[in-house]
Amino acid sequence: MVVAQGLLGYGLTSVMGAIPAEIFEGRNYGSIFGSVMLAAILGGAAGPWVTGVMYDRLGTYLPAFSLSIVLSLVSAIVIWLAAPRKIRSVAGRVRVPATAP
């Protein structure tokens, strides 16, 4: 659990702002990022409760841990599907080809 939490949990928090910014840039980014974070917080609150219910009913944590792996994979796939497919020009980073005289 420590390895999974360290590598997959808090290891990914550094991109929590970058992924929505890349996909949903613009003037409504603040509202979109707030909604994403609200969903993340609600999921973080519901996860332990759902895990407890599953443990009480099934007597093991294996199904809950398996469910978390599947949902993590679904999340990665959805982020990949929503990712922009073209490179955007960024001021100061675009090379303009030299023109012939």
mmCIF file of C-alpha atoms in Angstrom:
data_model
loop_
_atom_site.group_PDB
_atom_site.id
_atom_site.type_symbol
_atom_site.label_atom_id
_atom_site.label_comp_id
_atom_site.label_asym_id
_atom_site.label_seq_id
_atom_site.Cartn_x
_atom_site.Cartn_y
_atom_site.Cartn_z
ATOM 1 C CA MET A 1 0.000 0.000 0.000
ATOM 2 C CA VAL A 2 2.857 2.367 0.785
ATOM 3 C CA VAL A 3 4.384 1.806 -2.655
ATOM 4 C CA ALA A 4 1.019 2.202 -4.395
ATOM 5 C CA GLN A 5 0.193 5.361 -2.429
ATOM 6 C CA GLY A 6 3.638 6.852 -2.957
ATOM 7 C CA LEU A 7 3.965 6.095 -6.652
ATOM 8 C CA LEU A 8 0.371 6.373 -7.802
ATOM 9 C CA GLY A 9 -1.226 8.544 -5.148
ATOM 10 C CA TYR A 10 0.795 11.517 -3.994
ATOM 11 C CA GLY A 11 3.258 11.032 -6.834
ATOM 12 C CA LEU A 12 0.568 12.253 -9.225
ATOM 13 C CA THR A 13 -0.603 15.293 -7.275
ATOM 14 C CA SER A 14 1.913 17.486 -9.065
ATOM 15 C CA VAL A 15 -0.057 17.106 -12.312
ATOM 16 C CA MET A 16 -3.498 17.750 -10.788
ATOM 17 C CA GLY A 17 -3.427 21.350 -11.977
ATOM 18 C CA ALA A 18 -1.548 20.752 -15.223
ATOM 19 C CA ILE A 19 -3.850 18.121 -16.748
ATOM 20 C CA PRO A 20 -7.070 20.185 -16.554
ATOM 21 C CA ALA A 21 -5.150 23.315 -17.607
ATOM 22 C CA GLU A 22 -3.905 21.546 -20.728
ATOM 23 C CA ILE A 23 -7.332 20.187 -21.638
ATOM 24 C CA PHE A 24 -9.616 23.043 -20.523
ATOM 25 C CA GLU A 25 -7.557 26.194 -20.915
ATOM 26 C CA GLY A 26 -9.421 29.469 -21.127
ATOM 27 C CA ARG A 27 -11.348 31.891 -19.021
ATOM 28 C CA ASN A 28 -13.543 29.209 -17.406
ATOM 29 C CA TYR A 29 -10.580 27.173 -16.197
ATOM 30 C CA GLY A 30 -11.126 28.192 -12.566
ATOM 31 C CA SER A 31 -14.669 26.810 -12.528
ATOM 32 C CA ILE A 32 -13.622 23.644 -14.288
ATOM 33 C CA PHE A 33 -10.654 23.092 -11.964
ATOM 34 C CA GLY A 34 -12.902 23.702 -8.949
ATOM 35 C CA SER A 35 -15.344 21.069 -10.221
ATOM 36 C CA VAL A 36 -12.514 18.585 -10.813
ATOM 37 C CA MET A 37 -11.185 19.139 -7.304
ATOM 38 C CA LEU A 38 -14.668 18.843 -5.777
ATOM 39 C CA ALA A 39 -15.100 15.486 -7.534
ATOM 40 C CA ALA A 40 -11.659 14.399 -6.298
ATOM 41 C CA ILE A 41 -12.475 15.367 -2.722
ATOM 42 C CA LEU A 42 -15.848 13.593 -2.850
ATOM 43 C CA GLY A 43 -14.148 10.489 -4.254
ATOM 44 C CA GLY A 44 -11.514 10.674 -1.533
ATOM 45 C CA ALA A 45 -14.252 10.859 1.091
ATOM 46 C CA ALA A 46 -16.369 8.065 -0.410
ATOM 47 C CA GLY A 47 -13.444 5.700 -1.073
ATOM 48 C CA PRO A 48 -12.752 4.664 2.528
ATOM 49 C CA TRP A 49 -16.458 4.302 3.241
ATOM 50 C CA VAL A 50 -17.049 2.098 0.169
ATOM 51 C CA THR A 51 -13.942 0.076 1.032
ATOM 52 C CA GLY A 52 -15.272 -0.467 4.561
ATOM 53 C CA VAL A 53 -18.654 -1.605 3.283
ATOM 54 C CA MET A 54 -16.995 -3.990 0.840
ATOM 55 C CA TYR A 55 -14.781 -5.384 3.620
ATOM 56 C CA ASP A 56 -17.777 -5.838 5.940
ATOM 57 C CA ARG A 57 -19.692 -7.740 3.266
ATOM 58 C CA LEU A 58 -16.860 -9.740 1.697
ATOM 59 C CA GLY A 59 -14.386 -10.112 4.570
ATOM 60 C CA THR A 60 -11.343 -9.071 2.518
ATOM 61 C CA TYR A 61 -9.828 -5.931 1.043
ATOM 62 C CA LEU A 62 -8.884 -7.601 -2.250
ATOM 63 C CA PRO A 63 -12.080 -6.629 -4.173
ATOM 64 C CA ALA A 64 -11.823 -3.014 -2.997
ATOM 65 C CA PHE A 65 -8.145 -2.818 -3.937
ATOM 66 C CA SER A 66 -8.919 -4.407 -7.320
ATOM 67 C CA LEU A 67 -11.705 -1.885 -7.876
ATOM 68 C CA SER A 68 -9.327 0.969 -7.125
ATOM 69 C CA ILE A 69 -6.845 -0.390 -9.685
ATOM 70 C CA VAL A 70 -9.561 -0.674 -12.336
ATOM 71 C CA LEU A 71 -10.847 2.849 -11.628
ATOM 72 C CA SER A 72 -7.301 4.222 -11.798
ATOM 73 C CA LEU A 73 -6.853 2.617 -15.213
ATOM 74 C CA VAL A 74 -10.196 4.015 -16.376
ATOM 75 C CA SER A 75 -9.086 7.447 -15.182
ATOM 76 C CA ALA A 76 -5.819 7.238 -17.116
ATOM 77 C CA ILE A 77 -7.643 6.133 -20.271
ATOM 78 C CA VAL A 78 -10.197 8.944 -20.004
ATOM 79 C CA ILE A 79 -7.434 11.534 -19.519
ATOM 80 C CA TRP A 80 -5.645 10.138 -22.571
ATOM 81 C CA LEU A 81 -8.855 10.293 -24.642
ATOM 82 C CA ALA A 82 -9.547 13.885 -23.575
ATOM 83 C CA ALA A 83 -5.980 15.079 -24.225
ATOM 84 C CA PRO A 84 -5.447 17.552 -27.039
ATOM 85 C CA ARG A 85 -4.077 15.942 -30.180
ATOM 86 C CA LYS A 86 -2.181 18.948 -31.497
ATOM 87 C CA ILE A 87 0.670 21.028 -30.150
ATOM 88 C CA ARG A 88 -0.341 24.570 -29.268
ATOM 89 C CA SER A 89 1.927 27.500 -30.007
ATOM 90 C CA VAL A 90 3.230 29.184 -26.876
ATOM 91 C CA ALA A 91 4.553 32.735 -27.003
ATOM 92 C CA GLY A 92 8.336 32.784 -26.920
ATOM 93 C CA ARG A 93 8.616 29.082 -27.725
ATOM 94 C CA VAL A 94 7.733 29.042 -31.432
ATOM 95 C CA ARG A 95 10.604 29.025 -33.899
ATOM 96 C CA VAL A 96 9.951 31.028 -36.980
ATOM 97 C CA PRO A 97 11.802 29.612 -39.988
ATOM 98 C CA ALA A 98 14.290 31.947 -41.605
ATOM 99 C CA THR A 99 12.957 33.408 -44.833
ATOM 100 C CA ALA A 100 15.079 33.619 -47.946
ATOM 101 C CA PRO A 101 15.778 37.166 -49.232
#
